[in-house]
JSON list of C-alpha atoms in Angstrom, two decimals:
[
{"chain": "A", "resi": 1, "resn": "PRO", "atom": "CA", "xyz": [28.14, 127.32, 83.51]},
{"chain": "A", "resi": 2, "resn": "LEU", "atom": "CA", "xyz": [28.57, 127.55, 87.30]},
{"chain": "A", "resi": 3, "resn": "VAL", "atom": "CA", "xyz": [29.54, 123.84, 87.52]},
{"chain": "A", "resi": 4, "resn": "LEU", "atom": "CA", "xyz": [32.03, 124.22, 84.64]},
{"chain": "A", "resi": 5, "resn": "ALA", "atom": "CA", "xyz": [33.64, 127.27, 86.30]},
{"chain": "A", "resi": 6, "resn": "ALA", "atom": "CA", "xyz": [33.97, 125.37, 89.58]},
{"chain": "A", "resi": 7, "resn": "LEU", "atom": "CA", "xyz": [35.70, 122.43, 87.85]},
{"chain": "A", "resi": 8, "resn": "VAL", "atom": "CA", "xyz": [38.11, 124.77, 86.09]},
{"chain": "A", "resi": 9, "resn": "GLY", "atom": "CA", "xyz": [38.98, 126.50, 89.36]},
{"chain": "A", "resi": 10, "resn": "PHE", "atom": "CA", "xyz": [39.59, 123.16, 91.11]},
{"chain": "A", "resi": 11, "resn": "ALA", "atom": "CA", "xyz": [41.91, 122.05, 88.30]},
{"chain": "A", "resi": 12, "resn": "VAL", "atom": "CA", "xyz": [43.94, 125.25, 88.59]},
{"chain": "A", "resi": 13, "resn": "ILE", "atom": "CA", "xyz": [44.36, 124.77, 92.34]},
{"chain": "A", "resi": 14, "resn": "VAL", "atom": "CA", "xyz": [45.55, 121.17, 91.89]},
{"chain": "A", "resi": 15, "resn": "ALA", "atom": "CA", "xyz": [48.09, 122.22, 89.22]},
{"chain": "A", "resi": 16, "resn": "LEU", "atom": "CA", "xyz": [49.48, 124.97, 91.45]},
{"chain": "A", "resi": 17, "resn": "PHE", "atom": "CA", "xyz": [49.83, 122.52, 94.36]},
{"chain": "A", "resi": 18, "resn": "ILE", "atom": "CA", "xyz": [51.76, 120.00, 92.25]},
{"chain": "A", "resi": 19, "resn": "SER", "atom": "CA", "xyz": [54.05, 122.72, 90.85]},
{"chain": "A", "resi": 20, "resn": "PHE", "atom": "CA", "xyz": [54.79, 124.08, 94.33]},
{"chain": "A", "resi": 21, "resn": "SER", "atom": "CA", "xyz": [55.56, 120.59, 95.66]},
{"chain": "A", "resi": 22, "resn": "ARG", "atom": "CA", "xyz": [58.07, 119.92, 92.87]},
{"chain": "A", "resi": 23, "resn": "LYS", "atom": "CA", "xyz": [59.90, 123.18, 93.58]},
{"chain": "A", "resi": 24, "resn": "GLU", "atom": "CA", "xyz": [60.37, 122.07, 97.18]},
{"chain": "A", "resi": 25, "resn": "GLU", "atom": "CA", "xyz": [62.18, 118.89, 96.15]},
{"chain": "A", "resi": 26, "resn": "THR", "atom": "CA", "xyz": [66.00, 119.07, 96.29]},
{"chain": "A", "resi": 27, "resn": "PRO", "atom": "CA", "xyz": [68.03, 116.57, 94.21]},
{"chain": "A", "resi": 28, "resn": "LEU", "atom": "CA", "xyz": [70.90, 114.68, 95.84]},
{"chain": "A", "resi": 29, "resn": "MET", "atom": "CA", "xyz": [74.32, 115.95, 94.95]},
{"chain": "A", "resi": 30, "resn": "HIS", "atom": "CA", "xyz": [76.32, 113.85, 92.49]},
{"chain": "A", "resi": 31, "resn": "GLY", "atom": "CA", "xyz": [79.99, 113.11, 93.03]},
{"chain": "A", "resi": 32, "resn": "VAL", "atom": "CA", "xyz": [79.97, 112.86, 96.83]},
{"chain": "A", "resi": 33, "resn": "LYS", "atom": "CA", "xyz": [79.70, 109.35, 98.23]},
{"chain": "A", "resi": 34, "resn": "ALA", "atom": "CA", "xyz": [78.42, 108.63, 101.70]},
{"chain": "A", "resi": 35, "resn": "SER", "atom": "CA", "xyz": [80.33, 106.23, 103.89]},
{"chain": "A", "resi": 36, "resn": "PRO", "atom": "CA", "xyz": [78.79, 102.75, 104.31]},
{"chain": "A", "resi": 37, "resn": "GLU", "atom": "CA", "xyz": [77.42, 103.64, 107.71]},
{"chain": "A", "resi": 38, "resn": "GLN", "atom": "CA", "xyz": [76.13, 107.06, 106.68]},
{"chain": "A", "resi": 39, "resn": "SER", "atom": "CA", "xyz": [73.71, 108.03, 103.92]},
{"chain": "A", "resi": 40, "resn": "LEU", "atom": "CA", "xyz": [73.06, 111.43, 102.41]},
{"chain": "A", "resi": 41, "resn": "VAL", "atom": "CA", "xyz": [70.22, 113.08, 104.32]},
{"chain": "A", "resi": 42, "resn": "LEU", "atom": "CA", "xyz": [68.68, 116.34, 103.22]},
{"chain": "A", "resi": 43, "resn": "PRO", "atom": "CA", "xyz": [68.70, 118.93, 106.01]},
{"chain": "A", "resi": 44, "resn": "GLN", "atom": "CA", "xyz": [65.64, 120.97, 106.86]},
{"chain": "A", "resi": 45, "resn": "ARG", "atom": "CA", "xyz": [65.13, 124.30, 105.08]},
{"chain": "A", "resi": 46, "resn": "GLN", "atom": "CA", "xyz": [66.45, 126.31, 108.05]},
{"chain": "A", "resi": 47, "resn": "ASP", "atom": "CA", "xyz": [69.58, 124.10, 108.30]},
{"chain": "A", "resi": 48, "resn": "ARG", "atom": "CA", "xyz": [70.26, 124.55, 104.59]},
{"chain": "A", "resi": 49, "resn": "GLU", "atom": "CA", "xyz": [70.11, 128.31, 104.89]},
{"chain": "A", "resi": 50, "resn": "ASN", "atom": "CA", "xyz": [72.46, 128.35, 107.90]},
{"chain": "A", "resi": 51, "resn": "PHE", "atom": "CA", "xyz": [74.96, 125.86, 106.46]},
{"chain": "A", "resi": 52, "resn": "SER", "atom": "CA", "xyz": [75.35, 126.91, 102.82]},
{"chain": "A", "resi": 53, "resn": "GLY", "atom": "CA", "xyz": [78.55, 128.95, 102.28]},
{"chain": "A", "resi": 54, "resn": "HIS", "atom": "CA", "xyz": [79.64, 128.59, 105.91]},
{"chain": "A", "resi": 55, "resn": "ALA", "atom": "CA", "xyz": [83.41, 128.47, 106.57]},
{"chain": "A", "resi": 56, "resn": "LEU", "atom": "CA", "xyz": [83.61, 124.99, 108.10]},
{"chain": "A", "resi": 57, "resn": "ILE", "atom": "CA", "xyz": [87.20, 124.25, 107.04]},
{"chain": "A", "resi": 58, "resn": "GLN", "atom": "CA", "xyz": [89.97, 126.15, 108.77]},
{"chain": "A", "resi": 59, "resn": "SER", "atom": "CA", "xyz": [92.75, 124.99, 106.44]},
{"chain": "A", "resi": 60, "resn": "VAL", "atom": "CA", "xyz": [93.88, 122.29, 104.02]},
{"chain": "A", "resi": 61, "resn": "GLY", "atom": "CA", "xyz": [97.48, 121.03, 104.05]},
{"chain": "A", "resi": 62, "resn": "LEU", "atom": "CA", "xyz": [99.44, 118.60, 101.86]},
{"chain": "A", "resi": 63, "resn": "GLN", "atom": "CA", "xyz": [101.73, 115.84, 103.10]},
{"chain": "A", "resi": 64, "resn": "PRO", "atom": "CA", "xyz": [104.53, 115.29, 102.39]},
{"chain": "A", "resi": 65, "resn": "ALA", "atom": "CA", "xyz": [105.28, 118.98, 101.99]},
{"chain": "A", "resi": 66, "resn": "LEU", "atom": "CA", "xyz": [108.18, 118.22, 99.60]},
{"chain": "A", "resi": 67, "resn": "PRO", "atom": "CA", "xyz": [106.93, 115.23, 97.59]},
{"chain": "A", "resi": 68, "resn": "THR", "atom": "CA", "xyz": [108.70, 113.34, 94.81]},
{"chain": "A", "resi": 69, "resn": "ARG", "atom": "CA", "xyz": [107.03, 111.40, 92.02]},
{"chain": "A", "resi": 70, "resn": "LEU", "atom": "CA", "xyz": [107.60, 108.26, 94.10]},
{"chain": "A", "resi": 71, "resn": "ASP", "atom": "CA", "xyz": [105.14, 109.53, 96.71]},
{"chain": "A", "resi": 72, "resn": "THR", "atom": "CA", "xyz": [101.39, 109.58, 97.17]},
{"chain": "A", "resi": 73, "resn": "ILE", "atom": "CA", "xyz": [100.38, 113.00, 98.43]},
{"chain": "A", "resi": 74, "resn": "HIS", "atom": "CA", "xyz": [97.55, 113.37, 100.96]},
{"chain": "A", "resi": 75, "resn": "ALA", "atom": "CA", "xyz": [95.24, 116.27, 101.78]},
{"chain": "A", "resi": 76, "resn": "GLU", "atom": "CA", "xyz": [94.86, 116.99, 105.49]},
{"chain": "A", "resi": 77, "resn": "VAL", "atom": "CA", "xyz": [91.67, 118.90, 106.38]},
{"chain": "A", "resi": 78, "resn": "ILE", "atom": "CA", "xyz": [91.53, 120.90, 109.61]},
{"chain": "A", "resi": 79, "resn": "LEU", "atom": "CA", "xyz": [87.96, 121.83, 110.50]},
{"chain": "A", "resi": 80, "resn": "ALA", "atom": "CA", "xyz": [86.78, 125.02, 112.15]},
{"chain": "A", "resi": 81, "resn": "SER", "atom": "CA", "xyz": [85.99, 124.66, 115.84]},
{"chain": "A", "resi": 82, "resn": "ASP", "atom": "CA", "xyz": [82.21, 124.87, 115.23]},
{"chain": "A", "resi": 83, "resn": "ALA", "atom": "CA", "xyz": [82.11, 122.36, 112.35]},
{"chain": "A", "resi": 84, "resn": "PRO", "atom": "CA", "xyz": [79.98, 119.21, 112.91]},
{"chain": "A", "resi": 85, "resn": "ALA", "atom": "CA", "xyz": [82.81, 116.75, 112.15]},
{"chain": "A", "resi": 86, "resn": "GLU", "atom": "CA", "xyz": [80.67, 113.63, 112.47]},
{"chain": "A", "resi": 87, "resn": "GLN", "atom": "CA", "xyz": [78.29, 114.86, 109.76]},
{"chain": "A", "resi": 88, "resn": "MET", "atom": "CA", "xyz": [80.87, 116.07, 107.25]},
{"chain": "A", "resi": 89, "resn": "GLN", "atom": "CA", "xyz": [81.66, 114.76, 103.78]},
{"chain": "A", "resi": 90, "resn": "TYR", "atom": "CA", "xyz": [84.18, 116.24, 101.34]},
{"chain": "A", "resi": 91, "resn": "LEU", "atom": "CA", "xyz": [84.62, 116.77, 97.63]},
{"chain": "A", "resi": 92, "resn": "TYR", "atom": "CA", "xyz": [88.29, 116.88, 96.54]},
{"chain": "A", "resi": 93, "resn": "ILE", "atom": "CA", "xyz": [89.34, 118.49, 93.24]},
{"chain": "A", "resi": 94, "resn": "TRP", "atom": "CA", "xyz": [93.04, 117.95, 92.45]},
{"chain": "A", "resi": 95, "resn": "LYS", "atom": "CA", "xyz": [94.93, 120.09, 89.95]},
{"chain": "A", "resi": 96, "resn": "VAL", "atom": "CA", "xyz": [98.41, 119.66, 88.49]},
{"chain": "A", "resi": 97, "resn": "ASN", "atom": "CA", "xyz": [99.73, 122.65, 86.54]},
{"chain": "A", "resi": 98, "resn": "GLU", "atom": "CA", "xyz": [96.18, 124.10, 86.71]},
{"chain": "A", "resi": 99, "resn": "GLN", "atom": "CA", "xyz": [94.72, 121.03, 84.97]},
{"chain": "A", "resi": 100, "resn": "VAL", "atom": "CA", "xyz": [91.99, 119.08, 86.79]},
{"chain": "A", "resi": 101, "resn": "ILE", "atom": "CA", "xyz": [93.04, 115.48, 87.38]},
{"chain": "A", "resi": 102, "resn": "LYS", "atom": "CA", "xyz": [90.13, 113.32, 86.28]},
{"chain": "A", "resi": 103, "resn": "ASN", "atom": "CA", "xyz": [89.19, 109.91, 87.63]},
{"chain": "A", "resi": 104, "resn": "THR", "atom": "CA", "xyz": [90.65, 110.84, 91.00]},
{"chain": "A", "resi": 105, "resn": "ALA", "atom": "CA", "xyz": [88.53, 110.80, 94.13]},
{"chain": "A", "resi": 106, "resn": "GLY", "atom": "CA", "xyz": [89.35, 111.16, 97.79]},
{"chain": "A", "resi": 107, "resn": "ASN", "atom": "CA", "xyz": [92.11, 112.80, 99.76]},
{"chain": "A", "resi": 108, "resn": "ALA", "atom": "CA", "xyz": [95.11, 111.10, 98.07]},
{"chain": "A", "resi": 109, "resn": "LEU", "atom": "CA", "xyz": [96.86, 111.52, 94.72]},
{"chain": "A", "resi": 110, "resn": "ASP", "atom": "CA", "xyz": [99.47, 109.17, 93.24]},
{"chain": "A", "resi": 111, "resn": "LEU", "atom": "CA", "xyz": [102.30, 111.31, 91.82]},
{"chain": "A", "resi": 112, "resn": "SER", "atom": "CA", "xyz": [103.96, 108.63, 89.68]},
{"chain": "A", "resi": 113, "resn": "PRO", "atom": "CA", "xyz": [102.38, 109.89, 86.38]},
{"chain": "A", "resi": 114, "resn": "PHE", "atom": "CA", "xyz": [103.87, 113.36, 86.89]},
{"chain": "A", "resi": 115, "resn": "LYS", "atom": "CA", "xyz": [107.36, 114.85, 86.76]},
{"chain": "A", "resi": 116, "resn": "LYS", "atom": "CA", "xyz": [109.77, 117.04, 88.66]},
{"chain": "A", "resi": 117, "resn": "ARG", "atom": "CA", "xyz": [108.67, 120.67, 89.10]},
{"chain": "A", "resi": 118, "resn": "ASP", "atom": "CA", "xyz": [104.97, 119.98, 88.35]},
{"chain": "A", "resi": 119, "resn": "LEU", "atom": "CA", "xyz": [102.78, 122.15, 90.60]},
{"chain": "A", "resi": 120, "resn": "ILE", "atom": "CA", "xyz": [100.00, 120.55, 92.67]},
{"chain": "A", "resi": 121, "resn": "TYR", "atom": "CA", "xyz": [97.14, 121.73, 94.84]},
{"chain": "A", "resi": 122, "resn": "VAL", "atom": "CA", "xyz": [93.72, 120.50, 95.93]},
{"chain": "A", "resi": 123, "resn": "THR", "atom": "CA", "xyz": [90.44, 122.31, 96.59]},
{"chain": "A", "resi": 124, "resn": "VAL", "atom": "CA", "xyz": [88.20, 120.78, 99.26]},
{"chain": "A", "resi": 125, "resn": "THR", "atom": "CA", "xyz": [84.47, 121.51, 99.57]},
{"chain": "A", "resi": 126, "resn": "PRO", "atom": "CA", "xyz": [82.70, 120.33, 102.74]},
{"chain": "A", "resi": 127, "resn": "TYR", "atom": "CA", "xyz": [79.16, 118.96, 102.53]},
{"chain": "A", "resi": 128, "resn": "LYS", "atom": "CA", "xyz": [76.47, 118.32, 105.08]},
{"chain": "A", "resi": 129, "resn": "GLY", "atom": "CA", "xyz": [74.01, 116.17, 103.21]},
{"chain": "A", "resi": 130, "resn": "SER", "atom": "CA", "xyz": [73.74, 117.76, 99.79]},
{"chain": "A", "resi": 131, "resn": "VAL", "atom": "CA", "xyz": [74.50, 121.32, 100.88]},
{"chain": "A", "resi": 132, "resn": "PRO", "atom": "CA", "xyz": [78.03, 122.70, 100.36]},
{"chain": "A", "resi": 133, "resn": "GLY", "atom": "CA", "xyz": [80.03, 124.88, 102.71]},
{"chain": "A", "resi": 134, "resn": "SER", "atom": "CA", "xyz": [82.81, 127.19, 101.59]},
{"chain": "A", "resi": 135, "resn": "ALA", "atom": "CA", "xyz": [85.55, 125.56, 99.49]},
{"chain": "A", "resi": 136, "resn": "VAL", "atom": "CA", "xyz": [89.15, 125.89, 100.74]},
{"chain": "A", "resi": 137, "resn": "ARG", "atom": "CA", "xyz": [92.30, 125.49, 98.65]},
{"chain": "A", "resi": 138, "resn": "SER", "atom": "CA", "xyz": [95.59, 124.01, 99.83]},
{"chain": "A", "resi": 139, "resn": "PRO", "atom": "CA", "xyz": [98.97, 125.66, 99.27]},
{"chain": "A", "resi": 140, "resn": "VAL", "atom": "CA", "xyz": [100.70, 124.90, 95.96]},
{"chain": "A", "resi": 141, "resn": "VAL", "atom": "CA", "xyz": [103.59, 122.42, 96.21]},
{"chain": "A", "resi": 142, "resn": "ALA", "atom": "CA", "xyz": [106.14, 121.43, 93.58]},
{"chain": "A", "resi": 143, "resn": "ILE", "atom": "CA", "xyz": [107.22, 117.85, 92.88]},
{"chain": "A", "resi": 144, "resn": "GLN", "atom": "CA", "xyz": [110.85, 117.47, 93.92]},
{"chain": "A", "resi": 145, "resn": "GLY", "atom": "CA", "xyz": [113.54, 115.44, 92.19]},
{"chain": "A", "resi": 146, "resn": "VAL", "atom": "CA", "xyz": [114.08, 111.89, 93.43]},
{"chain": "A", "resi": 147, "resn": "PRO", "atom": "CA", "xyz": [117.19, 111.96, 95.70]},
{"chain": "A", "resi": 148, "resn": "PRO", "atom": "CA", "xyz": [120.22, 110.05, 94.40]},
{"chain": "A", "resi": 149, "resn": "SER", "atom": "CA", "xyz": [121.31, 106.71, 95.81]},
{"chain": "A", "resi": 150, "resn": "LEU", "atom": "CA", "xyz": [124.86, 105.86, 96.90]},
{"chain": "A", "resi": 151, "resn": "GLU", "atom": "CA", "xyz": [126.46, 102.40, 96.93]},
{"chain": "A", "resi": 152, "resn": "LEU", "atom": "CA", "xyz": [130.01, 101.05, 97.13]},
{"chain": "A", "resi": 153, "resn": "LYS", "atom": "CA", "xyz": [131.73, 98.18, 95.29]},
{"chain": "A", "resi": 154, "resn": "ILE", "atom": "CA", "xyz": [135.26, 96.94, 96.00]},
{"chain": "A", "resi": 155, "resn": "ILE", "atom": "CA", "xyz": [137.15, 96.39, 92.73]},
{"chain": "A", "resi": 156, "resn": "GLY", "atom": "CA", "xyz": [140.70, 95.82, 93.95]},
{"chain": "A", "resi": 157, "resn": "LYS", "atom": "CA", "xyz": [142.16, 92.49, 95.02]},
{"chain": "A", "resi": 158, "resn": "THR", "atom": "CA", "xyz": [143.44, 91.69, 98.51]},
{"chain": "A", "resi": 159, "resn": "ALA", "atom": "CA", "xyz": [144.55, 94.87, 100.25]},
{"chain": "A", "resi": 160, "resn": "LYS", "atom": "CA", "xyz": [148.28, 95.14, 100.88]},
{"chain": "A", "resi": 161, "resn": "ILE", "atom": "CA", "xyz": [150.25, 97.89, 102.57]},
{"chain": "A", "resi": 162, "resn": "GLY", "atom": "CA", "xyz": [151.80, 100.29, 100.07]},
{"chain": "A", "resi": 163, "resn": "GLU", "atom": "CA", "xyz": [149.74, 99.02, 97.12]},
{"chain": "A", "resi": 164, "resn": "ALA", "atom": "CA", "xyz": [146.84, 100.69, 95.33]},
{"chain": "A", "resi": 165, "resn": "TYR", "atom": "CA", "xyz": [143.40, 99.49, 96.35]},
{"chain": "A", "resi": 166, "resn": "THR", "atom": "CA", "xyz": [140.46, 100.42, 94.10]},
{"chain": "A", "resi": 167, "resn": "LEU", "atom": "CA", "xyz": [136.85, 101.01, 95.13]},
{"chain": "A", "resi": 168, "resn": "GLN", "atom": "CA", "xyz": [133.92, 102.29, 93.08]},
{"chain": "A", "resi": 169, "resn": "LEU", "atom": "CA", "xyz": [130.98, 104.42, 94.18]},
{"chain": "A", "resi": 170, "resn": "PHE", "atom": "CA", "xyz": [127.72, 104.03, 92.24]},
{"chain": "A", "resi": 171, "resn": "SER", "atom": "CA", "xyz": [124.69, 106.30, 92.18]},
{"chain": "A", "resi": 172, "resn": "SER", "atom": "CA", "xyz": [121.23, 106.26, 90.63]},
{"chain": "A", "resi": 173, "resn": "HIS", "atom": "CA", "xyz": [119.93, 109.81, 90.10]},
{"chain": "A", "resi": 174, "resn": "PRO", "atom": "CA", "xyz": [116.89, 109.51, 87.76]},
{"chain": "A", "resi": 175, "resn": "ASP", "atom": "CA", "xyz": [115.78, 113.14, 88.09]},
{"chain": "A", "resi": 176, "resn": "SER", "atom": "CA", "xyz": [119.22, 114.70, 87.65]},
{"chain": "A", "resi": 177, "resn": "GLU", "atom": "CA", "xyz": [121.44, 114.76, 84.59]},
{"chain": "A", "resi": 178, "resn": "THR", "atom": "CA", "xyz": [124.67, 114.99, 86.56]},
{"chain": "A", "resi": 179, "resn": "ALA", "atom": "CA", "xyz": [125.99, 114.13, 90.00]},
{"chain": "A", "resi": 180, "resn": "VAL", "atom": "CA", "xyz": [129.30, 114.71, 91.79]},
{"chain": "A", "resi": 181, "resn": "PHE", "atom": "CA", "xyz": [131.00, 112.34, 94.27]},
{"chain": "A", "resi": 182, "resn": "ASN", "atom": "CA", "xyz": [133.01, 113.50, 97.28]},
{"chain": "A", "resi": 183, "resn": "LEU", "atom": "CA", "xyz": [134.88, 112.01, 100.23]},
{"chain": "A", "resi": 184, "resn": "GLU", "atom": "CA", "xyz": [133.60, 113.07, 103.63]},
{"chain": "A", "resi": 185, "resn": "GLU", "atom": "CA", "xyz": [134.51, 112.64, 107.29]},
{"chain": "A", "resi": 186, "resn": "PRO", "atom": "CA", "xyz": [135.73, 110.31, 108.61]},
{"chain": "A", "resi": 187, "resn": "ARG", "atom": "CA", "xyz": [138.55, 110.45, 106.08]},
{"chain": "A", "resi": 188, "resn": "ILE", "atom": "CA", "xyz": [141.30, 107.89, 105.43]},
{"chain": "A", "resi": 189, "resn": "ASN", "atom": "CA", "xyz": [144.88, 108.91, 104.72]},
{"chain": "A", "resi": 190, "resn": "GLY", "atom": "CA", "xyz": [145.98, 107.94, 101.23]},
{"chain": "A", "resi": 191, "resn": "MET", "atom": "CA", "xyz": [142.45, 107.84, 99.75]},
{"chain": "A", "resi": 192, "resn": "THR", "atom": "CA", "xyz": [141.45, 109.99, 96.75]},
{"chain": "A", "resi": 193, "resn": "ILE", "atom": "CA", "xyz": [138.37, 110.08, 94.52]},
{"chain": "A", "resi": 194, "resn": "ASP", "atom": "CA", "xyz": [137.43, 111.06, 90.96]},
{"chain": "A", "resi": 195, "resn": "GLY", "atom": "CA", "xyz": [134.39, 113.27, 91.53]},
{"chain": "A", "resi": 196, "resn": "GLN", "atom": "CA", "xyz": [132.90, 112.58, 88.10]},
{"chain": "A", "resi": 197, "resn": "THR", "atom": "CA", "xyz": [133.22, 108.79, 87.99]},
{"chain": "A", "resi": 198, "resn": "GLY", "atom": "CA", "xyz": [133.14, 107.92, 91.71]},
{"chain": "A", "resi": 199, "resn": "LYS", "atom": "CA", "xyz": [136.33, 105.82, 91.39]},
{"chain": "A", "resi": 200, "resn": "ILE", "atom": "CA", "xyz": [138.34, 105.71, 94.64]},
{"chain": "A", "resi": 201, "resn": "SER", "atom": "CA", "xyz": [142.09, 105.02, 94.75]},
{"chain": "A", "resi": 202, "resn": "TRP", "atom": "CA", "xyz": [143.65, 104.12, 98.08]},
{"chain": "A", "resi": 203, "resn": "ILE", "atom": "CA", "xyz": [147.30, 103.54, 98.94]},
{"chain": "A", "resi": 204, "resn": "ILE", "atom": "CA", "xyz": [147.08, 101.61, 102.20]},
{"chain": "A", "resi": 205, "resn": "GLN", "atom": "CA", "xyz": [149.33, 103.05, 104.92]},
{"chain": "A", "resi": 206, "resn": "PRO", "atom": "CA", "xyz": [151.46, 100.98, 107.36]},
{"chain": "A", "resi": 207, "resn": "ASP", "atom": "CA", "xyz": [149.38, 102.10, 110.36]},
{"chain": "A", "resi": 208, "resn": "GLN", "atom": "CA", "xyz": [146.06, 101.14, 108.74]},
{"chain": "A", "resi": 209, "resn": "GLN", "atom": "CA", "xyz": [144.73, 97.77, 109.82]},
{"chain": "A", "resi": 210, "resn": "GLY", "atom": "CA", "xyz": [141.60, 96.08, 111.07]},
{"chain": "A", "resi": 211, "resn": "THR", "atom": "CA", "xyz": [138.29, 97.76, 110.19]},
{"chain": "A", "resi": 212, "resn": "VAL", "atom": "CA", "xyz": [138.52, 101.27, 108.77]},
{"chain": "A", "resi": 213, "resn": "ARG", "atom": "CA", "xyz": [135.70, 103.70, 108.05]},
{"chain": "A", "resi": 214, "resn": "PHE", "atom": "CA", "xyz": [135.33, 106.53, 105.56]},
{"chain": "A", "resi": 215, "resn": "GLY", "atom": "CA", "xyz": [132.54, 108.88, 104.49]},
{"chain": "A", "resi": 216, "resn": "ALA", "atom": "CA", "xyz": [131.33, 109.62, 100.96]},
{"chain": "A", "resi": 217, "resn": "ALA", "atom": "CA", "xyz": [128.69, 111.85, 99.43]},
{"chain": "A", "resi": 218, "resn": "ILE", "atom": "CA", "xyz": [126.78, 112.31, 96.17]},
{"chain": "A", "resi": 219, "resn": "VAL", "atom": "CA", "xyz": [125.32, 115.69, 95.16]},
{"chain": "A", "resi": 220, "resn": "ASP", "atom": "CA", "xyz": [122.99, 115.94, 92.16]},
{"chain": "A", "resi": 221, "resn": "SER", "atom": "CA", "xyz": [122.35, 118.97, 89.94]},
{"chain": "A", "resi": 222, "resn": "ASP", "atom": "CA", "xyz": [119.38, 120.04, 92.09]},
{"chain": "A", "resi": 223, "resn": "GLY", "atom": "CA", "xyz": [121.55, 120.17, 95.20]},
{"chain": "A", "resi": 224, "resn": "ASN", "atom": "CA", "xyz": [120.13, 116.97, 96.70]},
{"chain": "A", "resi": 225, "resn": "ARG", "atom": "CA", "xyz": [122.86, 115.50, 98.88]},
{"chain": "A", "resi": 226, "resn": "VAL", "atom": "CA", "xyz": [123.16, 111.94, 100.19]},
{"chain": "A", "resi": 227, "resn": "THR", "atom": "CA", "xyz": [126.01, 110.87, 102.51]},
{"chain": "A", "resi": 228, "resn": "LYS", "atom": "CA", "xyz": [127.03, 107.46, 103.84]},
{"chain": "A", "resi": 229, "resn": "VAL", "atom": "CA", "xyz": [129.80, 106.00, 105.97]},
{"chain": "A", "resi": 230, "resn": "PHE", "atom": "CA", "xyz": [131.34, 102.78, 104.67]},
{"chain": "A", "resi": 231, "resn": "GLU", "atom": "CA", "xyz": [133.43, 100.17, 106.49]},
{"chain": "A", "resi": 232, "resn": "ILE", "atom": "CA", "xyz": [136.28, 98.07, 105.04]},
{"chain": "A", "resi": 233, "resn": "ASN", "atom": "CA", "xyz": [137.96, 95.16, 106.80]},
{"chain": "A", "resi": 234, "resn": "LEU", "atom": "CA", "xyz": [141.70, 95.00, 106.09]},
{"chain": "A", "resi": 235, "resn": "ASN", "atom": "CA", "xyz": [142.33, 91.71, 107.91]}
]
């Protein structure tokens, strides 16, 4: 009986030791990739206690601040002065209109799948090894409309003094239903424009010769304004 009791006691001690050892193991965090030159290393128990929940990120910004759907937006992380920058890794969670964007990793997001006025922000969690610091969210930015383009085509024949000379402004404004054309400085005497169609009529004056310059503008329904100065050779 004494031998049996001793064996039972030994077995209990071994089981408790194995159970305690397993509790001390900490699994590696999924979803955060180490750089090729740096692997995930578990910190010591004291480091884990000091690091977890610590405010290591001072702020997170987004660039460009006024993006269009033609842009790729980037998260810019500014660390706190006491953060160990060389040991840091980051988990980025992007949201558009409060929906998590899946299959997106890293500090950049391609905006081409989205549309004007969609709202974007990113939450960044710093990691040292497998232990997270405090997550920080960027400001919310809205996708802007793509600015209109402005080009000129000469329709009229050879310019002659006193005769009508026709030019045509063209614009692509994919994120705006309407756009209005205007003439700007420098202006040319005798030149008028149809603001809706962009058609320019010009009665060439006797004192107009050589190379002349005029300004034009396009304004879309969102207030985006593009101006250009064009040159025409009358020789």
